Short mmCIF file of C-alpha atoms and ligand atoms in Angstrom, two decimals:
data_model
loop_
_atom_site.label_atom_id
_atom_site.label_comp_id
_atom_site.label_asym_id
_atom_site.label_seq_id
_atom_site.Cartn_x
_atom_site.Cartn_y
_atom_site.Cartn_z
CA MET G 1 -0.10 0.15 -0.03
CA LYS G 2 1.39 3.46 -0.80
CA GLN G 3 1.92 5.67 1.94
CA SER G 4 1.97 9.56 1.99
CA LEU G 5 5.18 11.50 2.86
CA GLU G 6 7.22 14.39 2.88
CA LEU G 7 10.87 14.68 1.90
CA THR G 8 13.02 17.19 2.62
CA VAL G 9 15.40 17.54 -0.72
CA ASN G 10 17.77 20.30 -1.49
CA GLY G 11 15.96 22.30 1.15
CA GLN G 12 12.35 21.98 -0.87
CA SER G 13 9.57 19.63 0.24
CA HIS G 14 7.72 17.45 -1.54
CA GLU G 15 4.69 15.66 -0.87
CA LEU G 16 4.48 12.31 -2.33
CA LEU G 17 2.65 8.92 -2.65
CA VAL G 18 5.43 6.06 -2.08
CA ASP G 19 5.48 2.10 -2.07
CA PRO G 20 7.39 1.45 1.31
CA HIS G 21 9.31 -1.14 -1.01
CA ARG G 22 10.72 2.08 -3.09
CA THR G 23 14.39 3.10 -2.00
CA LEU G 24 15.27 6.69 -1.74
CA LEU G 25 17.10 6.61 -5.20
CA GLU G 26 13.93 5.24 -6.67
CA VAL G 27 12.12 7.84 -5.49
CA LEU G 28 14.96 11.11 -6.06
CA ARG G 29 15.20 9.56 -9.99
CA GLU G 30 12.11 8.50 -10.73
CA GLN G 31 9.21 10.40 -8.85
CA LEU G 32 11.42 13.47 -8.35
CA GLY G 33 13.12 13.61 -11.76
CA LEU G 34 16.22 14.29 -9.90
CA THR G 35 19.12 11.86 -11.82
CA GLY G 36 22.44 13.45 -10.13
CA ALA G 37 22.56 10.32 -7.75
CA LYS G 38 23.05 7.49 -10.31
CA GLU G 39 22.27 3.80 -9.97
CA GLY G 40 25.48 1.82 -10.71
CA CYS G 41 25.49 -1.64 -8.93
CA ASN G 42 22.30 -1.20 -6.79
CA LEU G 43 23.65 -3.04 -3.75
CA GLY G 44 26.07 -0.63 -1.70
CA ASP G 45 29.59 -1.64 -3.58
CA CYS G 46 29.94 1.41 -6.16
CA GLY G 47 28.83 4.84 -4.23
CA SER G 48 27.69 6.67 -7.28
CA CYS G 49 23.94 6.82 -5.47
CA THR G 50 25.65 8.43 -2.51
CA VAL G 51 23.71 11.63 -0.78
CA LEU G 52 23.74 13.36 2.13
CA LEU G 53 21.05 12.87 4.90
CA ASP G 54 21.56 15.41 7.53
CA GLY G 55 25.16 16.01 6.72
CA LYS G 56 26.33 12.35 6.70
CA PRO G 57 27.39 10.76 3.04
CA PHE G 58 24.56 7.47 2.85
CA LEU G 59 24.16 4.81 0.09
CA SER G 60 20.46 6.05 -1.29
CA CYS G 61 20.24 2.54 -3.17
CA LEU G 62 19.90 1.15 0.54
CA VAL G 63 17.65 3.70 2.19
CA LEU G 64 14.02 2.93 2.14
CA ALA G 65 12.28 6.53 1.07
CA VAL G 66 9.80 6.20 3.90
CA GLU G 67 12.85 6.21 6.23
CA ALA G 68 14.31 9.55 4.95
CA GLN G 69 11.44 11.45 6.03
CA GLY G 70 12.45 14.07 8.37
CA ARG G 71 15.84 14.41 7.52
CA GLU G 72 17.51 17.22 5.27
CA ILE G 73 18.57 15.07 2.01
CA LEU G 74 21.46 16.75 -0.23
CA THR G 75 21.61 15.88 -3.88
CA ILE G 76 24.51 16.99 -6.15
CA GLU G 77 21.53 19.43 -7.51
CA GLY G 78 21.68 21.23 -4.47
CA LEU G 79 25.08 22.12 -4.28
CA SER G 80 25.51 24.65 -6.74
CA GLN G 81 23.93 28.45 -5.54
CA ASN G 82 22.14 30.87 -8.03
CA GLY G 83 23.91 28.94 -10.84
CA LYS G 84 27.34 29.32 -9.28
CA LEU G 85 29.38 26.06 -8.83
CA HIS G 86 29.94 24.70 -5.62
CA PRO G 87 34.14 24.93 -4.96
CA ILE G 88 34.74 21.11 -4.69
CA GLN G 89 32.29 21.21 -8.33
CA GLU G 90 34.62 23.86 -9.58
CA SER G 91 37.98 22.74 -8.56
CA PHE G 92 36.71 19.25 -9.81
CA VAL G 93 36.55 20.77 -13.24
CA GLN G 94 39.69 22.88 -13.00
CA HIS G 95 41.74 19.51 -11.93
CA GLY G 96 40.26 17.18 -15.06
CA ALA G 97 38.48 14.95 -12.36
CA VAL G 98 35.67 14.43 -14.10
CA GLN G 99 35.79 11.80 -17.06
CA CYS G 100 32.80 10.07 -17.88
CA GLY G 101 31.06 11.56 -14.82
CA PHE G 102 29.32 8.63 -13.61
CA CYS G 103 30.62 8.54 -10.28
CA THR G 104 31.13 12.41 -9.86
CA PRO G 105 28.10 13.20 -7.93
CA GLY G 106 28.93 10.79 -5.45
CA MET G 107 32.56 11.40 -5.42
CA ILE G 108 31.20 15.43 -4.69
CA LEU G 109 29.15 14.75 -1.77
CA SER G 110 31.87 12.07 -0.27
CA ALA G 111 34.32 15.01 -0.02
CA LYS G 112 31.66 17.99 0.89
CA ALA G 113 30.81 15.41 4.05
CA LEU G 114 34.28 15.11 4.66
CA LEU G 115 35.11 18.98 4.16
CA ASP G 116 32.20 20.20 6.27
CA ARG G 117 33.53 18.18 9.43
CA ASN G 118 37.07 18.71 8.72
CA PRO G 119 38.30 21.39 6.59
CA ARG G 120 42.21 20.85 6.54
CA PRO G 121 42.01 16.97 5.74
CA THR G 122 45.28 14.82 4.98
CA GLU G 123 45.63 13.21 1.65
CA ALA G 124 45.26 9.74 3.42
CA GLU G 125 41.94 11.14 5.29
CA VAL G 126 40.53 12.36 1.70
CA LYS G 127 41.14 8.78 0.27
CA GLU G 128 39.47 6.90 3.27
CA ALA G 129 36.42 9.30 2.82
CA LEU G 130 36.51 8.63 -1.12
CA SER G 131 36.61 4.30 0.01
CA GLY G 132 33.04 3.55 -0.73
CA ASN G 133 33.31 5.57 -4.57
CA LEU G 134 34.44 3.71 -7.13
CA CYS G 135 35.63 5.43 -10.58
CA ARG G 136 36.11 2.96 -13.39
CA CYS G 137 37.76 5.69 -15.33
CA THR G 138 40.37 5.18 -12.92
CA GLY G 139 40.80 8.95 -12.13
CA TYR G 140 41.43 8.92 -8.58
CA VAL G 141 44.51 10.63 -8.65
CA LYS G 142 43.04 13.81 -9.99
CA ILE G 143 40.10 13.39 -8.04
CA VAL G 144 42.12 13.69 -4.90
CA GLU G 145 44.23 16.43 -6.13
CA ALA G 146 40.89 18.43 -6.83
CA ILE G 147 39.67 17.83 -3.19
CA MET G 148 42.95 18.52 -1.49
CA GLU G 149 43.00 21.78 -3.43
CA THR G 150 39.74 22.92 -2.19
CA ALA G 151 40.74 22.22 1.26
CA LYS G 152 43.47 24.97 0.90
CA THR G 153 41.26 28.01 -0.16
CA MET H 1 17.92 -5.31 -8.95
CA ARG H 2 15.04 -3.62 -7.03
CA LEU H 3 13.16 -4.56 -3.39
CA PRO H 4 10.54 -7.06 -3.52
CA ARG H 5 7.06 -5.98 -2.17
CA PHE H 6 6.42 -5.41 1.50
CA GLU H 7 4.62 -4.04 4.45
CA TYR H 8 6.23 -1.34 6.13
CA LEU H 9 5.65 -1.12 9.65
CA SER H 10 6.85 1.62 12.10
CA PRO H 11 6.51 0.96 15.77
CA LYS H 12 6.58 3.81 18.07
CA THR H 13 7.79 1.51 21.45
CA LEU H 14 10.33 -1.52 21.05
CA GLU H 15 6.88 -3.23 22.68
CA GLU H 16 4.87 -2.17 19.79
CA ALA H 17 8.12 -3.86 17.99
CA THR H 18 8.06 -7.29 19.55
CA ALA H 19 4.03 -7.43 19.91
CA LEU H 20 4.71 -7.27 15.59
CA LEU H 21 7.25 -9.71 15.83
CA GLY H 22 4.99 -12.20 18.18
CA THR H 23 2.32 -11.60 15.60
CA TYR H 24 4.02 -12.01 11.98
CA GLY H 25 6.52 -14.45 13.40
CA ASN H 26 9.07 -15.65 10.39
CA GLN H 27 7.43 -13.54 8.63
CA ALA H 28 8.42 -10.07 9.61
CA LYS H 29 12.06 -9.05 9.75
CA ILE H 30 13.60 -6.29 11.67
CA LEU H 31 15.37 -3.12 9.56
CA ALA H 32 18.12 -1.14 11.37
CA GLY H 33 20.65 0.44 9.00
CA GLY H 34 19.16 -1.66 6.18
CA THR H 35 22.99 -2.71 4.81
CA ASP H 36 22.69 -6.18 5.11
CA LEU H 37 18.81 -6.85 5.08
CA LEU H 38 18.14 -4.39 1.54
CA VAL H 39 20.92 -6.13 -0.06
CA ASP H 40 19.72 -9.54 1.01
CA LEU H 41 16.18 -9.00 -0.24
CA LYS H 42 17.37 -7.42 -3.70
CA LYS H 43 19.36 -10.38 -4.44
CA ARG H 44 16.56 -13.04 -3.59
CA SER H 45 14.20 -11.24 -5.37
CA SER H 46 16.43 -11.12 -8.50
CA ILE H 47 16.14 -13.68 -11.32
CA GLN H 48 19.35 -15.59 -9.94
CA GLY H 49 18.06 -15.42 -6.47
CA SER H 50 14.60 -16.92 -6.95
CA ARG H 51 16.87 -19.75 -8.77
CA ARG H 52 18.78 -20.13 -5.68
CA TRP H 53 16.30 -19.48 -2.73
CA GLY H 54 13.07 -20.52 -4.45
CA LYS H 55 9.70 -18.58 -4.65
CA LYS H 56 8.73 -18.79 -1.13
CA GLU H 57 11.58 -17.93 0.93
CA ARG H 58 12.22 -14.94 -1.22
CA GLY H 59 11.93 -12.71 1.45
CA PRO H 60 9.69 -11.36 4.47
CA CYS H 61 6.30 -9.63 3.86
CA TYR H 62 6.80 -6.87 7.00
CA VAL H 63 9.62 -4.96 7.41
CA ILE H 64 9.77 -3.72 10.94
CA GLY H 65 11.31 -0.18 11.00
CA LEU H 66 13.06 1.01 14.44
CA LYS H 67 13.68 4.50 13.35
CA GLY H 68 10.74 5.75 14.40
CA VAL H 69 11.01 4.22 17.80
CA THR H 70 10.92 7.20 19.83
CA GLY H 71 13.78 7.58 22.55
CA LEU H 72 15.85 4.88 21.74
CA THR H 73 19.08 5.73 23.30
CA ARG H 74 22.18 5.89 21.05
CA LEU H 75 25.06 5.74 23.69
CA LYS H 76 24.49 5.57 27.37
CA TYR H 77 27.50 5.49 29.76
CA SER H 78 27.73 4.97 33.31
CA PRO H 79 31.02 5.83 34.57
CA GLY H 80 33.11 2.97 35.44
CA GLU H 81 29.99 0.64 34.45
CA THR H 82 28.80 -0.07 31.53
CA LEU H 83 28.26 1.50 28.29
CA SER H 84 24.73 0.74 26.42
CA VAL H 85 24.48 0.76 22.70
CA GLY H 86 21.07 0.77 21.36
CA PRO H 87 19.48 -1.18 18.15
CA ILE H 88 19.87 1.80 16.07
CA THR H 89 23.25 3.24 17.09
CA SER H 90 25.18 3.46 13.62
CA TYR H 91 29.39 2.99 13.57
CA ALA H 92 29.42 6.48 13.04
CA ASP H 93 27.66 7.84 16.41
CA VAL H 94 30.38 5.41 18.43
CA ALA H 95 33.34 6.75 15.75
CA ASP H 96 32.16 10.83 16.82
CA SER H 97 31.58 10.05 20.72
CA THR H 98 34.51 10.97 22.86
CA ILE H 99 33.45 8.75 25.67
CA VAL H 100 33.80 5.89 23.79
CA LYS H 101 37.18 7.08 22.36
CA GLU H 102 38.34 7.31 26.00
CA SER H 103 37.02 4.54 27.52
CA TYR H 104 36.60 2.02 25.11
CA PRO H 105 39.30 2.81 22.78
CA LEU H 106 39.29 -1.42 21.42
CA LEU H 107 35.52 -0.44 20.50
CA TRP H 108 36.12 3.12 18.76
CA GLN H 109 38.80 1.99 17.00
CA ALA H 110 36.89 -1.03 15.23
CA CYS H 111 34.08 1.43 14.35
CA ARG H 112 36.17 4.37 13.01
CA THR H 113 37.86 2.10 10.97
CA PHE H 114 34.76 0.12 10.10
CA SER H 115 34.08 -0.59 6.15
CA ARG H 116 33.32 2.96 4.69
CA PRO H 117 31.55 6.24 5.26
CA GLN H 118 28.43 5.41 4.24
CA ILE H 119 28.17 2.33 5.54
CA ARG H 120 29.65 4.07 9.10
CA SER H 121 26.44 6.12 8.66
CA ALA H 122 24.04 3.60 8.16
CA GLY H 123 24.86 0.52 9.48
CA THR H 124 24.45 -0.72 13.00
CA LEU H 125 26.57 -2.89 15.53
CA VAL H 126 23.35 -4.57 16.65
CA GLY H 127 22.79 -5.33 13.04
CA ASN H 128 26.27 -6.43 12.51
CA LEU H 129 25.61 -9.15 15.13
CA CYS H 130 22.12 -10.48 14.41
CA ASN H 131 23.06 -10.65 10.67
CA GLY H 132 25.31 -13.39 12.40
CA SER H 133 28.02 -13.65 9.41
CA PRO H 134 31.04 -15.63 11.03
CA SER H 135 33.00 -12.59 8.94
CA ALA H 136 31.16 -10.11 11.04
CA ASP H 137 34.21 -7.28 11.99
CA ILE H 138 32.30 -5.78 15.16
CA VAL H 139 31.68 -9.07 16.67
CA PRO H 140 35.08 -10.09 17.78
CA PRO H 141 35.63 -6.42 19.84
CA LEU H 142 32.54 -7.18 21.48
CA ILE H 143 33.40 -10.69 22.58
CA ALA H 144 36.89 -9.29 23.91
CA LEU H 145 35.00 -6.74 25.65
CA GLY H 146 33.02 -9.34 27.25
CA ALA H 147 30.01 -7.56 26.02
CA LYS H 148 26.34 -8.96 26.26
CA ALA H 149 23.20 -8.56 24.42
CA ARG H 150 19.82 -8.06 26.00
CA VAL H 151 17.36 -9.89 24.01
CA ILE H 152 13.85 -8.84 24.28
CA SER H 153 10.04 -10.68 23.35
CA ALA H 154 6.28 -9.90 24.11
CA ARG H 155 7.09 -12.94 27.01
CA ALA H 156 10.40 -12.46 28.36
CA GLU H 157 13.52 -10.97 28.74
CA ARG H 158 17.19 -12.42 28.72
CA GLU H 159 20.79 -11.19 28.46
CA VAL H 160 23.11 -13.40 26.07
CA PRO H 161 26.90 -13.32 26.08
CA VAL H 162 27.97 -11.99 22.67
CA GLU H 163 30.47 -14.63 22.26
CA GLU H 164 27.05 -17.36 22.55
CA PHE H 165 25.18 -15.59 20.23
CA CYS H 166 25.89 -16.82 17.04
CA SER H 167 25.20 -20.51 16.64
CA ALA H 168 26.19 -20.99 12.99
CA PRO H 169 26.77 -19.27 9.74
CA PHE H 170 24.43 -16.40 9.56
CA THR H 171 22.36 -18.16 12.56
CA THR H 172 21.86 -16.69 16.06
CA VAL H 173 20.15 -17.46 19.26
CA LEU H 174 17.28 -15.32 18.69
CA LYS H 175 13.93 -16.40 18.45
CA GLU H 176 11.27 -15.76 15.88
CA ASP H 177 9.39 -13.41 18.19
CA GLU H 178 12.75 -11.50 19.78
CA LEU H 179 14.69 -8.38 18.99
CA VAL H 180 18.01 -7.40 20.53
CA ALA H 181 16.98 -3.87 22.58
CA GLU H 182 20.53 -3.11 23.42
CA LEU H 183 24.27 -4.00 23.71
CA LYS H 184 25.92 -3.78 27.45
CA ILE H 185 29.65 -3.01 27.32
CA PRO H 186 31.27 -3.43 30.85
CA GLN H 187 34.11 -1.36 31.56
CA PRO H 188 37.66 -2.92 31.06
CA ALA H 189 39.23 -3.01 34.46
CA GLU H 190 42.62 -0.52 34.48
CA PRO H 191 45.15 -1.09 33.88
CA TYR H 192 44.83 -2.74 30.40
CA GLY H 193 45.94 -2.84 27.09
CA TRP H 194 44.02 -3.71 23.53
CA SER H 195 44.65 -4.45 20.39
CA TYR H 196 42.35 -4.69 16.97
CA GLN H 197 43.39 -6.01 13.63
CA ARG H 198 42.34 -7.51 10.49
CA THR H 199 43.12 -8.28 6.88
CA THR H 200 40.49 -8.90 4.00
CA LYS H 201 39.70 -10.16 0.95
CA ARG H 202 40.21 -8.15 -2.13
CA THR H 203 36.49 -7.70 -3.12
CA ALA H 204 33.91 -5.08 -3.68
CA GLU H 205 32.97 -5.48 0.25
CA ASP H 206 36.65 -5.95 1.64
CA GLU H 207 35.06 -8.55 3.77
CA ALA H 208 37.24 -9.86 6.40
CA LEU H 209 39.70 -12.64 5.90
CA VAL H 210 40.71 -12.65 9.83
CA VAL H 211 39.65 -10.33 12.47
CA VAL H 212 41.48 -10.43 16.11
CA ALA H 213 40.50 -8.42 18.79
CA VAL H 214 42.77 -8.67 22.20
CA LEU H 215 41.90 -7.14 25.48
CA LEU H 216 44.76 -7.60 28.41
CA GLU H 217 43.96 -6.77 32.09
CA PHE H 218 46.95 -6.74 33.75
CA ALA H 219 47.26 -7.21 37.73
CA ASP H 220 49.52 -4.43 38.22
CA ARG H 221 51.61 -1.81 36.41
CA ASP H 222 54.18 -4.60 35.53
CA LYS H 223 51.79 -5.93 33.07
CA THR H 224 51.42 -9.15 34.45
CA VAL H 225 48.24 -10.69 33.32
CA ARG H 226 45.00 -11.05 35.14
CA ARG H 227 42.66 -12.06 32.55
CA ALA H 228 43.05 -12.09 28.97
CA ARG H 229 40.15 -12.25 25.89
CA ILE H 230 41.50 -13.34 22.44
CA ALA H 231 38.53 -13.20 19.86
CA LEU H 232 38.69 -14.01 16.18
CA GLY H 233 36.49 -13.68 13.43
CA SER H 234 36.14 -15.01 9.62
CA VAL H 235 38.41 -18.44 10.84
CA ALA H 236 35.54 -20.70 12.14
CA PRO H 237 32.04 -21.07 11.26
CA ARG H 238 31.25 -18.38 14.33
CA PRO H 239 32.91 -15.67 15.73
CA SER H 240 34.87 -17.12 19.10
CA ARG H 241 37.40 -16.88 21.46
CA ALA H 242 40.85 -18.89 21.52
CA LEU H 243 40.70 -20.06 25.32
CA GLU H 244 43.71 -22.10 25.16
CA SER H 245 45.77 -19.21 24.09
CA GLU H 246 44.11 -16.89 26.44
CA SER H 247 44.66 -19.51 29.51
CA MET H 248 48.38 -19.72 28.48
CA THR H 249 49.24 -15.65 29.17
CA GLN H 250 47.39 -16.33 32.80
CA GLY H 251 49.20 -14.83 35.45
CA LYS H 252 52.07 -14.38 33.07
CA LYS H 253 54.11 -11.67 31.78
CA LEU H 254 54.22 -11.52 27.99
CA ASP H 255 57.29 -11.99 26.32
CA GLU H 256 58.60 -12.50 22.84
CA ALA H 257 59.43 -16.36 23.54
CA LEU H 258 55.59 -16.44 25.29
CA ILE H 259 53.78 -14.47 22.47
CA GLN H 260 55.51 -16.80 19.98
CA LYS H 261 54.33 -19.71 21.44
CA ILE H 262 50.67 -18.42 21.33
CA SER H 263 50.80 -17.00 17.89
CA GLU H 264 51.47 -21.32 17.11
CA THR H 265 48.87 -22.19 19.52
CA VAL H 266 46.28 -20.50 18.13
CA ALA H 267 46.35 -21.14 14.69
CA ALA H 268 45.16 -24.61 16.07
CA GLU H 269 42.29 -23.03 17.50
CA THR H 270 40.86 -22.04 14.18
CA SER H 271 38.71 -24.05 11.82
CA PRO H 272 38.59 -22.10 8.90
CA ARG H 273 36.28 -23.31 6.08
CA SER H 274 38.04 -21.96 3.26
CA ARG H 275 41.76 -20.82 2.56
CA SER H 276 42.14 -22.58 5.71
CA ASP H 277 46.43 -22.53 5.55
CA TYR H 278 46.55 -18.48 4.66
CA ARG H 279 43.74 -18.08 7.18
CA ARG H 280 45.69 -20.16 9.95
CA LEU H 281 49.15 -18.39 9.11
CA MET H 282 47.66 -14.89 9.01
CA THR H 283 45.66 -15.83 12.52
CA SER H 284 48.81 -16.68 13.97
CA TYR H 285 50.93 -13.14 12.49
CA LEU H 286 47.74 -11.27 13.48
CA VAL H 287 47.68 -12.43 17.43
CA ARG H 288 51.19 -12.25 17.64
CA LYS H 289 51.07 -8.28 16.42
CA ALA H 290 48.13 -7.76 18.38
CA LEU H 291 49.32 -9.06 21.77
CA THR H 292 52.76 -7.19 20.90
CA GLU H 293 50.54 -3.89 20.48
CA ALA H 294 48.24 -4.48 23.45
CA LEU H 295 51.11 -4.63 25.55
CA GLY H 296 51.99 -0.95 24.56
CA ASN H 297 48.83 0.52 24.21
C1 FAD A 301 29.04 -2.10 0.46
C2 FAD A 301 28.96 -2.94 2.01
C3 FAD A 301 30.19 -2.96 2.33
C4 FAD A 301 30.32 -3.44 3.73
N1 FAD A 301 31.45 -3.72 4.88
C5 FAD A 301 31.28 -4.35 5.84
C6 FAD A 301 32.57 -5.01 6.55
O1 FAD A 301 33.87 -4.18 6.13
N2 FAD A 301 32.45 -5.75 8.04
C7 FAD A 301 31.54 -5.99 7.89
O2 FAD A 301 31.28 -6.44 9.19
N3 FAD A 301 30.17 -6.00 7.49
C8 FAD A 301 30.04 -5.26 6.38
N4 FAD A 301 29.05 -4.78 5.79
C9 FAD A 301 27.55 -5.34 6.52
C10 FAD A 301 26.79 -4.67 6.95
O3 FAD A 301 27.24 -3.10 6.95
C11 FAD A 301 26.98 -4.97 8.56
O4 FAD A 301 26.68 -5.84 8.96
C12 FAD A 301 25.87 -3.85 9.40
O5 FAD A 301 26.76 -3.42 10.73
C13 FAD A 301 24.95 -4.53 9.35
O6 FAD A 301 23.75 -3.27 10.05
P1 FAD A 301 22.66 -2.77 9.64
O7 FAD A 301 22.36 -1.88 10.68
O8 FAD A 301 22.61 -2.23 8.42
O9 FAD A 301 21.88 -4.22 9.60
P2 FAD A 301 20.28 -4.37 8.92
O10 FAD A 301 20.86 -4.77 7.29
O11 FAD A 301 19.30 -3.15 9.17
O12 FAD A 301 20.23 -5.92 9.53
C14 FAD A 301 20.96 -6.93 9.58
C15 FAD A 301 20.46 -7.93 10.59
O13 FAD A 301 20.02 -8.45 11.70
C16 FAD A 301 18.83 -8.23 12.11
N5 FAD A 301 18.15 -7.26 13.06
C17 FAD A 301 18.89 -5.73 12.88
N6 FAD A 301 18.46 -5.22 14.09
C18 FAD A 301 17.45 -6.18 14.81
C19 FAD A 301 17.69 -6.19 16.01
N7 FAD A 301 17.72 -5.10 17.02
N8 FAD A 301 17.01 -7.21 16.60
C20 FAD A 301 17.09 -8.20 15.88
N9 FAD A 301 17.53 -8.61 14.59
C21 FAD A 301 17.96 -7.25 14.00
C22 FAD A 301 17.82 -7.59 10.45
O14 FAD A 301 16.39 -8.36 10.47
C23 FAD A 301 18.56 -8.34 9.50
O15 FAD A 301 18.53 -10.29 9.75
C24 FAD A 301 28.96 -4.46 4.33
C25 FAD A 301 27.89 -4.27 3.66
C26 FAD A 301 28.10 -3.56 2.37
C27 FAD A 301 26.77 -3.22 1.78
S1 FES A 302 24.19 2.09 -6.77
FE1 FES A 302 24.14 2.45 -4.72
S2 FES A 302 26.15 1.82 -4.16
FE2 FES A 302 25.98 1.20 -6.19
S1 FES A 303 34.73 9.27 -14.03
FE1 FES A 303 33.90 8.03 -15.29
S2 FES A 303 33.21 6.55 -13.47
FE2 FES A 303 34.21 8.32 -12.20
#
């Protein structure tokens, strides 16, 4: 049976009717049209579906939409302000840290979760923060560089 | 892979949750962080899954989410006594706690380094225990600390030492109508030393190959061992203590020769189901490293 729920995504509240077996990823992509969070493995392995719930990184393919009620959901679409890219996004562009782009939203949100708590991380801390995000284009070096550079500024 | 259909029940109290378990029995499953359960349900409902498990065993019709239970404690500490870890307490909750960092460094270290950030935000310690995996990372440290699980049902309440909680791979002592309400972890007696060691497979989840958690309680400052707990994971059908190795430390000061002897004994206390030679070798090596480190920690 569908349940009615209210989700707060990128500061905006949405009223929805959702089946309880639907994941947050499915609802973001299919009901809200927010396709920034990607569906890769759908089993928790790749991190491409990463979103922030109350500032912490979660895999939206392993969260029931009904359980995301009452939390601040941040997806990659909510990062730029008034058409201006977030500094981490800007740095990814500058460093060529994006190849096909499939992993990028998850990488950037994992990085944001880290930098919001720890604005001056070591390289090892950056790598640990990205340990749940796979990049099949193997662009890790540039991704780490892009995040370290943002942390300096 | 998508989740199969189910009804989602959101009890407001643990009493309501146990009443629901009493009503629905094996048709229902508790949902904590979902990082084991949701993966399992997706796999079961996939085409390969329905071949392997058959349609009947596709999974529960009722999922009982604990997120809506009001007033669940995340962490409660009574100085010098016990730490209470609730059923929705995540690894991130523990890693962020300065009290755990100072009073339970072994548990803190295991939670801080657990898996990866997204799994630390969602996954719970209780879920790790209840899933019953032989390679569960947090179970050996809980065993080393002498933790107990408070198990409740609509009928009764009991306490189960964590070392007795798993009975076989992915099987626990929980009955259909029971749930874990709390983990109670006694404060180790000062002075003590600890160590947490693990090595992994190279797979997507980096599942543990060997986990070693050691807690040494010393009689005095010269580090004569009063009580030792050496807990092993992923080297037997269930996480367990290396009792013979533990007894070799009793009343002794650990020197290099004794540590060497224990590391040889401990290999024989394992019963790995696969990659046994390598697992035994690594158990030996990691126990030697853990004992040496525990003397300094
Ligand atoms: C990508 C990935 C990486 C992982 N890495 C690791 C790793 O490195 N090490 C490791 O050990 N594990 C790992 N896991 C497994 C999993 O994350 C952990 O076991 C986690 O602690 C499970 O907790 P949960 O809250 O998500 O459990 P859930 O999935 O919510 O529940 C797990 C099981 O326990 C039952 N249950 C939960 N709470 C209760 C309760 N209070 N009473 C009774 N039954 C209950 C559920 O019904 C279910 O059967 C990984 C999983 C994924 C997807
Ligand atoms: S799609 Fe969620 S982790 Fe891969
Ligand atoms: S840029 Fe292609 S997966 Fe990372």
